[in-house]
PDB file of C-alpha atoms in Angstrom:
ATOM      1  CA  MET K 479     -20.325 -79.661 175.176  1.00 47.00           C
ATOM      2  CA  GLN K 480     -21.125 -81.618 172.049  1.00 47.00           C
ATOM      3  CA  LEU K 481     -23.729 -84.081 173.274  1.00 44.00           C
ATOM      4  CA  THR K 482     -25.265 -86.733 171.060  1.00 44.00           C
ATOM      5  CA  VAL K 483     -26.853 -90.108 171.631  1.00 43.00           C
ATOM      6  CA  ASP K 484     -23.652 -91.702 170.325  1.00 47.00           C
ATOM      7  CA  ASN K 485     -21.384 -90.249 173.002  1.00 54.00           C
ATOM      8  CA  LEU K 486     -23.663 -90.673 176.011  1.00 62.00           C
ATOM      9  CA  GLY K 487     -22.934 -93.555 178.358  1.00 81.00           C
ATOM     10  CA  PRO K 488     -25.712 -95.758 179.781  1.00 85.00           C
ATOM     11  CA  ASP K 489     -25.509 -94.043 183.185  1.00 85.00           C
ATOM     12  CA  ILE K 490     -26.159 -90.653 181.612  1.00 89.00           C
ATOM     13  CA  THR K 491     -28.941 -92.007 179.438  1.00 89.00           C
ATOM     14  CA  ALA K 492     -30.622 -93.551 182.486  1.00 91.00           C
ATOM     15  CA  GLY K 493     -30.282 -90.257 184.325  1.00 92.00           C
ATOM     16  CA  LEU K 494     -32.372 -88.439 181.723  1.00 91.00           C
ATOM     17  CA  GLY K 495     -35.508 -90.145 183.033  1.00 92.00           C
ATOM     18  CA  ASP K 496     -38.622 -90.868 181.015  1.00 86.00           C
ATOM     19  CA  VAL K 497     -40.924 -87.939 181.743  1.00 84.00           C
ATOM     20  CA  ASP K 498     -43.443 -87.360 178.951  1.00 74.00           C
ATOM     21  CA  TYR K 499     -43.348 -83.708 177.903  1.00 74.00           C
ATOM     22  CA  ASP K 500     -47.060 -83.754 177.140  1.00 74.00           C
ATOM     23  CA  ASP K 501     -47.830 -84.853 180.697  1.00 73.00           C
ATOM     24  CA  LEU K 502     -45.976 -81.976 182.346  1.00 78.00           C
ATOM     25  CA  GLY K 503     -48.620 -79.376 181.612  1.00 76.00           C
ATOM     26  CA  THR K 504     -46.081 -76.556 181.846  1.00 81.00           C
ATOM     27  CA  ALA K 505     -43.925 -74.608 179.414  1.00 82.00           C
ATOM     28  CA  GLU K 506     -41.115 -74.199 181.956  1.00 91.00           C
ATOM     29  CA  VAL K 507     -39.244 -76.661 184.131  1.00 94.00           C
ATOM     30  CA  LEU K 508     -36.603 -76.614 186.865  1.00 96.00           C
ATOM     31  CA  LEU K 509     -34.218 -79.577 186.992  1.00 97.00           C
ATOM     32  CA  VAL K 510     -33.029 -80.167 190.552  1.00 98.00           C
ATOM     33  CA  THR K 511     -30.087 -82.527 190.928  1.00 98.00           C
ATOM     34  CA  GLN K 512     -28.868 -83.698 194.322  1.00 98.00           C
ATOM     35  CA  ILE K 513     -25.358 -85.207 194.330  1.00 98.00           C
ATOM     36  CA  VAL K 514     -25.005 -86.826 197.751  1.00 96.00           C
ATOM     37  CA  ASP K 515     -21.906 -88.302 199.369  1.00 93.00           C
ATOM     38  CA  ASP K 516     -22.487 -91.873 200.547  1.00 94.00           C
ATOM     39  CA  SER K 517     -18.875 -92.598 201.515  1.00 90.00           C
ATOM     40  CA  GLY K 518     -18.049 -94.501 204.683  1.00 86.00           C
ATOM     41  CA  SER K 519     -17.144 -91.366 206.623  1.00 84.00           C
ATOM     42  CA  ILE K 520     -20.771 -90.212 206.544  1.00 84.00           C
ATOM     43  CA  ARG K 521     -21.748 -93.291 208.473  1.00 76.00           C
ATOM     44  CA  PHE K 522     -18.763 -94.388 210.545  1.00 63.00           C
ATOM     45  CA  VAL K 523     -16.871 -91.205 211.457  1.00 62.00           C
ATOM     46  CA  ALA K 524     -19.586 -88.850 212.631  1.00 63.00           C
ATOM     47  CA  GLY K 525     -22.822 -90.832 212.445  1.00 77.00           C
ATOM     48  CA  ASN K 526     -24.493 -88.479 209.997  1.00 86.00           C
ATOM     49  CA  THR K 527     -26.390 -91.030 207.914  1.00 91.00           C
ATOM     50  CA  GLU K 528     -29.831 -90.127 209.243  1.00 92.00           C
ATOM     51  CA  ALA K 529     -29.149 -86.393 209.040  1.00 92.00           C
ATOM     52  CA  VAL K 530     -28.195 -86.671 205.356  1.00 94.00           C
ATOM     53  CA  ARG K 531     -31.263 -88.801 204.605  1.00 95.00           C
ATOM     54  CA  ASP K 532     -33.484 -86.268 206.352  1.00 96.00           C
ATOM     55  CA  GLY K 533     -31.834 -83.355 204.565  1.00 96.00           C
ATOM     56  CA  HIS K 534     -32.246 -84.858 201.112  1.00 97.00           C
ATOM     57  CA  ASN K 535     -35.894 -85.585 201.836  1.00 97.00           C
ATOM     58  CA  MET K 536     -36.407 -82.082 203.231  1.00 97.00           C
ATOM     59  CA  VAL K 537     -35.531 -80.644 199.810  1.00 98.00           C
ATOM     60  CA  ILE K 538     -38.194 -82.860 198.221  1.00 98.00           C
ATOM     61  CA  ASP K 539     -40.815 -81.827 200.786  1.00 97.00           C
ATOM     62  CA  SER K 540     -40.040 -78.127 200.447  1.00 97.00           C
ATOM     63  CA  LEU K 541     -40.352 -78.207 196.672  1.00 97.00           C
ATOM     64  CA  ASN K 542     -43.501 -80.301 196.902  1.00 95.00           C
ATOM     65  CA  GLY K 543     -45.048 -77.543 198.957  1.00 93.00           C
ATOM     66  CA  SER K 544     -44.100 -74.776 196.551  1.00 92.00           C
ATOM     67  CA  LYS K 545     -46.433 -73.147 194.054  1.00 90.00           C
ATOM     68  CA  GLN K 546     -44.252 -74.297 191.163  1.00 90.00           C
ATOM     69  CA  SER K 547     -44.003 -77.947 192.210  1.00 93.00           C
ATOM     70  CA  ALA K 548     -45.598 -79.220 188.982  1.00 91.00           C
ATOM     71  CA  GLY K 549     -42.714 -77.732 187.006  1.00 93.00           C
ATOM     72  CA  VAL K 550     -39.932 -79.309 189.081  1.00 96.00           C
ATOM     73  CA  LEU K 551     -38.148 -82.538 188.157  1.00 96.00           C
ATOM     74  CA  MET K 552     -35.555 -84.096 190.431  1.00 97.00           C
ATOM     75  CA  SER K 553     -32.700 -86.559 190.093  1.00 98.00           C
ATOM     76  CA  THR K 554     -30.408 -87.956 192.812  1.00 98.00           C
ATOM     77  CA  ARG K 555     -26.923 -89.401 192.387  1.00 97.00           C
ATOM     78  CA  LEU K 556     -24.895 -91.014 195.158  1.00 97.00           C
ATOM     79  CA  LEU K 557     -21.108 -91.021 194.930  1.00 95.00           C
ATOM     80  CA  ASN K 558     -20.752 -94.788 195.374  1.00 94.00           C
ATOM     81  CA  ARG K 559     -24.110 -96.341 194.621  1.00 94.00           C
ATOM     82  CA  GLY K 560     -24.523 -94.126 191.583  1.00 95.00           C
ATOM     83  CA  LEU K 561     -27.813 -93.047 190.070  1.00 96.00           C
ATOM     84  CA  LEU K 562     -30.727 -93.356 192.479  1.00 96.00           C
ATOM     85  CA  SER K 563     -33.272 -91.877 190.097  1.00 96.00           C
ATOM     86  CA  GLY K 564     -33.344 -90.115 186.751  1.00 96.00           C
ATOM     87  CA  TYR K 565     -35.354 -86.915 186.394  1.00 96.00           C
ATOM     88  CA  THR K 566     -38.866 -87.495 187.584  1.00 95.00           C
ATOM     89  CA  THR K 567     -41.746 -85.577 189.113  1.00 94.00           C
ATOM     90  CA  LEU K 568     -41.719 -84.787 192.820  1.00 95.00           C
ATOM     91  CA  ASP K 569     -44.634 -87.061 193.623  1.00 93.00           C
ATOM     92  CA  VAL K 570     -42.649 -90.159 192.678  1.00 94.00           C
ATOM     93  CA  VAL K 571     -39.015 -89.130 193.252  1.00 95.00           C
ATOM     94  CA  PRO K 572     -37.376 -91.670 195.623  1.00 96.00           C
ATOM     95  CA  ARG K 573     -36.680 -90.554 199.160  1.00 97.00           C
ATOM     96  CA  LEU K 574     -33.543 -91.665 200.960  1.00 97.00           C
ATOM     97  CA  ASP K 575     -34.182 -94.416 203.494  1.00 96.00           C
ATOM     98  CA  VAL K 576     -32.445 -97.360 205.187  1.00 94.00           C
ATOM     99  CA  HIS K 577     -32.773 -99.432 202.025  1.00 95.00           C
ATOM    100  CA  ASN K 578     -31.142 -97.118 199.491  1.00 96.00           C
ATOM    101  CA  PHE K 579     -28.750 -95.004 201.596  1.00 94.00           C
ATOM    102  CA  ASN K 580     -26.194 -96.939 203.632  1.00 91.00           C
ATOM    103  CA  PRO K 581     -22.910 -95.050 203.253  1.00 91.00           C
ATOM    104  CA  SER K 582     -19.728 -97.003 202.505  1.00 90.00           C
ATOM    105  CA  GLY K 583     -16.847 -96.651 200.087  1.00 89.00           C
ATOM    106  CA  GLY K 584     -14.737 -93.748 198.887  1.00 91.00           C
ATOM    107  CA  THR K 585     -15.325 -90.257 197.497  1.00 93.00           C
ATOM    108  CA  PRO K 586     -15.332 -90.204 193.677  1.00 94.00           C
ATOM    109  CA  LEU K 587     -16.527 -86.617 193.819  1.00 95.00           C
ATOM    110  CA  TYR K 588     -15.332 -85.188 190.501  1.00 95.00           C
ATOM    111  CA  ASP K 589     -16.217 -88.369 188.606  1.00 94.00           C
ATOM    112  CA  THR K 590     -19.811 -88.125 189.800  1.00 96.00           C
ATOM    113  CA  ILE K 591     -20.077 -84.372 189.219  1.00 96.00           C
ATOM    114  CA  LYS K 592     -18.873 -84.809 185.647  1.00 94.00           C
ATOM    115  CA  VAL K 593     -21.498 -87.450 184.881  1.00 94.00           C
ATOM    116  CA  ALA K 594     -24.253 -85.500 186.649  1.00 96.00           C
ATOM    117  CA  LEU K 595     -23.545 -82.213 184.861  1.00 96.00           C
ATOM    118  CA  THR K 596     -23.368 -83.922 181.490  1.00 94.00           C
ATOM    119  CA  THR K 597     -26.795 -85.392 182.256  1.00 95.00           C
ATOM    120  CA  VAL K 598     -28.159 -81.985 183.270  1.00 96.00           C
ATOM    121  CA  ALA K 599     -26.874 -80.331 180.093  1.00 94.00           C
ATOM    122  CA  THR K 600     -28.273 -83.108 177.924  1.00 93.00           C
ATOM    123  CA  LYS K 601     -31.691 -82.998 179.572  1.00 94.00           C
ATOM    124  CA  MET K 602     -31.890 -79.221 179.255  1.00 93.00           C
ATOM    125  CA  ALA K 603     -31.034 -79.409 175.562  1.00 91.00           C
ATOM    126  CA  ASP K 604     -33.715 -82.062 175.136  1.00 89.00           C
ATOM    127  CA  PHE K 605     -36.327 -79.848 176.775  1.00 90.00           C
ATOM    128  CA  GLU K 606     -35.376 -76.860 174.669  1.00 89.00           C
ATOM    129  CA  GLN K 607     -35.663 -78.921 171.478  1.00 88.00           C
ATOM    130  CA  ASN K 608     -39.190 -79.831 172.581  1.00 86.00           C
ATOM    131  CA  GLY K 609     -40.188 -76.223 173.252  1.00 88.00           C
ATOM    132  CA  VAL K 610     -39.904 -76.335 177.044  1.00 89.00           C
ATOM    133  CA  ALA K 611     -37.802 -73.659 178.772  1.00 92.00           C
ATOM    134  CA  ALA K 612     -35.464 -75.261 181.318  1.00 94.00           C
ATOM    135  CA  ARG K 613     -33.341 -74.045 184.211  1.00 96.00           C
ATOM    136  CA  ALA K 614     -31.270 -76.122 186.612  1.00 98.00           C
ATOM    137  CA  LEU K 615     -30.159 -76.262 190.234  1.00 98.00           C
ATOM    138  CA  THR K 616     -27.419 -78.755 191.075  1.00 98.00           C
ATOM    139  CA  VAL K 617     -26.401 -79.270 194.705  1.00 98.00           C
ATOM    140  CA  ILE K 618     -23.267 -81.194 195.668  1.00 97.00           C
ATOM    141  CA  VAL K 619     -22.995 -82.468 199.254  1.00 96.00           C
ATOM    142  CA  THR K 620     -19.799 -84.137 200.484  1.00 93.00           C
ATOM    143  CA  ASP K 621     -17.797 -84.658 203.671  1.00 89.00           C
ATOM    144  CA  GLY K 622     -14.503 -85.701 202.098  1.00 84.00           C
ATOM    145  CA  ALA K 623     -11.870 -84.794 199.555  1.00 84.00           C
ATOM    146  CA  ASP K 624     -12.024 -86.334 196.085  1.00 90.00           C
ATOM    147  CA  ASN K 625     -10.306 -89.678 195.474  1.00 89.00           C
ATOM    148  CA  GLY K 626     -11.607 -90.436 191.992  1.00 89.00           C
ATOM    149  CA  TYR K 627     -10.019 -90.161 188.546  1.00 92.00           C
ATOM    150  CA  THR K 628     -11.419 -86.971 187.012  1.00 91.00           C
ATOM    151  CA  ARG K 629      -9.184 -83.912 187.180  1.00 93.00           C
ATOM    152  CA  PRO K 630     -10.575 -80.706 188.756  1.00 93.00           C
ATOM    153  CA  LYS K 631      -9.834 -78.813 185.510  1.00 94.00           C
ATOM    154  CA  GLU K 632     -12.319 -80.981 183.613  1.00 93.00           C
ATOM    155  CA  VAL K 633     -15.075 -80.118 186.071  1.00 95.00           C
ATOM    156  CA  LEU K 634     -14.045 -76.460 186.121  1.00 96.00           C
ATOM    157  CA  ASN K 635     -14.467 -76.180 182.363  1.00 94.00           C
ATOM    158  CA  MET K 636     -17.919 -77.773 182.539  1.00 94.00           C
ATOM    159  CA  ILE K 637     -19.169 -75.591 185.381  1.00 96.00           C
ATOM    160  CA  GLN K 638     -17.856 -72.369 183.849  1.00 96.00           C
ATOM    161  CA  GLY K 639     -19.539 -73.230 180.568  1.00 95.00           C
ATOM    162  CA  LEU K 640     -22.874 -74.001 182.205  1.00 96.00           C
ATOM    163  CA  LEU K 641     -22.857 -70.885 184.387  1.00 97.00           C
ATOM    164  CA  LYS K 642     -22.276 -68.669 181.353  1.00 96.00           C
ATOM    165  CA  THR K 643     -25.706 -69.674 180.039  1.00 94.00           C
ATOM    166  CA  GLU K 644     -27.300 -68.056 183.121  1.00 95.00           C
ATOM    167  CA  GLN K 645     -29.667 -71.020 183.265  1.00 96.00           C
ATOM    168  CA  HIS K 646     -27.741 -72.931 185.911  1.00 97.00           C
ATOM    169  CA  ILE K 647     -27.161 -72.681 189.647  1.00 98.00           C
ATOM    170  CA  ILE K 648     -24.445 -75.001 190.970  1.00 98.00           C
ATOM    171  CA  ALA K 649     -23.914 -75.201 194.714  1.00 98.00           C
ATOM    172  CA  GLY K 650     -21.370 -76.957 196.911  1.00 97.00           C
ATOM    173  CA  VAL K 651     -21.872 -78.057 200.513  1.00 96.00           C
ATOM    174  CA  GLY K 652     -18.708 -79.341 202.201  1.00 94.00           C
ATOM    175  CA  VAL K 653     -19.230 -80.886 205.629  1.00 90.00           C
ATOM    176  CA  ALA K 654     -16.095 -80.268 207.708  1.00 87.00           C
ATOM    177  CA  ASP K 655     -13.817 -83.324 207.870  1.00 82.00           C
ATOM    178  CA  GLY K 656     -11.057 -81.679 209.885  1.00 82.00           C
ATOM    179  CA  SER K 657      -8.581 -81.396 207.038  1.00 85.00           C
ATOM    180  CA  THR K 658     -10.206 -80.396 203.730  1.00 89.00           C
ATOM    181  CA  ASP K 659     -10.644 -76.741 202.765  1.00 93.00           C
ATOM    182  CA  PHE K 660     -13.972 -77.215 201.034  1.00 93.00           C
ATOM    183  CA  ALA K 661     -14.316 -73.552 200.137  1.00 94.00           C
ATOM    184  CA  GLN K 662     -11.105 -73.884 198.132  1.00 95.00           C
ATOM    185  CA  VAL K 663     -12.118 -77.260 196.673  1.00 94.00           C
ATOM    186  CA  PHE K 664     -15.349 -75.834 195.314  1.00 96.00           C
ATOM    187  CA  LYS K 665     -13.709 -72.639 194.063  1.00 96.00           C
ATOM    188  CA  GLU K 666     -11.189 -74.732 192.118  1.00 96.00           C
ATOM    189  CA  ILE K 667     -14.008 -76.319 190.122  1.00 97.00           C
ATOM    190  CA  GLY K 668     -15.782 -73.040 189.434  1.00 97.00           C
ATOM    191  CA  ILE K 669     -18.484 -72.857 192.093  1.00 98.00           C
ATOM    192  CA  LEU K 670     -19.133 -69.272 193.115  1.00 97.00           C
ATOM    193  CA  ASP K 671     -18.419 -68.139 196.679  1.00 96.00           C
ATOM    194  CA  GLU K 672     -22.054 -67.294 197.329  1.00 97.00           C
ATOM    195  CA  TRP K 673     -23.041 -70.877 196.514  1.00 98.00           C
ATOM    196  CA  ILE K 674     -20.681 -72.572 198.975  1.00 97.00           C
ATOM    197  CA  LEU K 675     -21.661 -73.790 202.438  1.00 96.00           C
ATOM    198  CA  THR K 676     -19.259 -75.379 204.946  1.00 95.00           C
ATOM    199  CA  PRO K 677     -21.311 -76.715 207.873  1.00 94.00           C
ATOM    200  CA  LYS K 678     -19.786 -78.428 210.880  1.00 92.00           C
ATOM    201  CA  ASN K 679     -19.697 -82.218 210.972  1.00 89.00           C
ATOM    202  CA  THR K 680     -22.713 -82.649 213.226  1.00 91.00           C
ATOM    203  CA  PRO K 681     -26.268 -83.844 212.499  1.00 90.00           C
ATOM    204  CA  SER K 682     -27.750 -80.511 213.587  1.00 93.00           C
ATOM    205  CA  ASP K 683     -25.495 -78.447 211.321  1.00 94.00           C
ATOM    206  CA  ILE K 684     -26.098 -80.782 208.392  1.00 94.00           C
ATOM    207  CA  ARG K 685     -29.855 -80.449 208.833  1.00 94.00           C
ATOM    208  CA  LYS K 686     -29.499 -76.657 209.000  1.00 96.00           C
ATOM    209  CA  ALA K 687     -27.500 -76.684 205.775  1.00 96.00           C
ATOM    210  CA  PHE K 688     -30.171 -78.718 204.012  1.00 96.00           C
ATOM    211  CA  GLY K 689     -32.721 -76.233 205.315  1.00 96.00           C
ATOM    212  CA  VAL K 690     -30.832 -73.465 203.529  1.00 97.00           C
ATOM    213  CA  ILE K 691     -30.648 -75.620 200.396  1.00 97.00           C
ATOM    214  CA  SER K 692     -34.405 -76.182 200.552  1.00 97.00           C
ATOM    215  CA  GLN K 693     -35.144 -72.460 200.792  1.00 96.00           C
ATOM    216  CA  SER K 694     -32.877 -71.725 197.847  1.00 96.00           C
ATOM    217  CA  ALA K 695     -34.472 -74.501 195.790  1.00 96.00           C
ATOM    218  CA  VAL K 696     -37.935 -73.070 196.351  1.00 96.00           C
ATOM    219  CA  ARG K 697     -36.772 -69.609 195.298  1.00 95.00           C
ATOM    220  CA  ALA K 698     -35.102 -71.051 192.210  1.00 95.00           C
ATOM    221  CA  SER K 699     -38.317 -72.836 191.240  1.00 94.00           C
ATOM    222  CA  GLN K 700     -40.059 -69.498 190.753  1.00 89.00           C
ATOM    223  CA  THR K 701     -39.359 -68.189 187.272  1.00 79.00           C
ATOM    224  CA  ALA K 702     -39.548 -64.553 188.335  1.00 83.00           C
ATOM    225  CA  THR K 703     -36.857 -64.972 190.997  1.00 85.00           C
ATOM    226  CA  PHE K 704     -34.482 -67.510 189.408  1.00 94.00           C
ATOM    227  CA  SER K 705     -31.978 -64.891 188.196  1.00 93.00           C
ATOM    228  CA  GLN K 706     -32.149 -63.020 191.488  1.00 93.00           C
ATOM    229  CA  THR K 707     -31.621 -66.262 193.391  1.00 95.00           C
ATOM    230  CA  ALA K 708     -28.666 -67.186 191.185  1.00 96.00           C
ATOM    231  CA  MET K 709     -26.972 -63.864 191.920  1.00 95.00           C
ATOM    232  CA  GLY K 710     -27.840 -63.849 195.628  1.00 94.00           C
ATOM    233  CA  GLY K 711     -26.567 -67.322 196.451  1.00 96.00           C
ATOM    234  CA  PHE K 712     -27.519 -69.139 199.629  1.00 93.00           C
ATOM    235  CA  GLY K 713     -27.982 -65.789 201.333  1.00 78.00           C
ATOM    236  CA  GLY K 714     -30.876 -64.816 199.064  1.00 65.00           C
TER     237      GLY K 714
END
């Protein structure tokens, strides 16, 4: 992707955050991006709003407790509300609560993924230009099929390109909606089988899935095990 200041939209620019490289105190960083579905089905169909909030926050807590927490930056994007926070340190990253996560609307899944991955790629290039080694973990959580404007092929090309660098892990979590084959949806956009989860549409299964995400995020934050984690998927 040819990324310059001239072809970045304001949403992508905002997503880069304003972390001062000199304040990081580390020569390596892991960019964790959570793309979270806030469509109406999360709230009204199965009552999973609280479970999704808890799961998102569990990832923050798990990384905060890891040895490499100082080298982790996180960003969260919601499908309808949009950018919740650009890349920032774990001590100030916003948690989901009743004020910022009240699901309603549709499922512009591919639109949001496209913007998020462009932001990830841009931020990584920025770090590298400033002498900081960067890796990335992007997690997509949804409970519905896409109804946006971006074609799957566009996302596929982006994901395949990013995975070839061996600096990216991209995961898909599709909460069963009774009709969508999420394993196939994620495969169509280039997500590897080992990085796909399809939990049942219940609060307990959603929390379990976020528990698996949290464990994987902690493993990915450790430089020595990033490559091993990338190859092992959610299973290790």
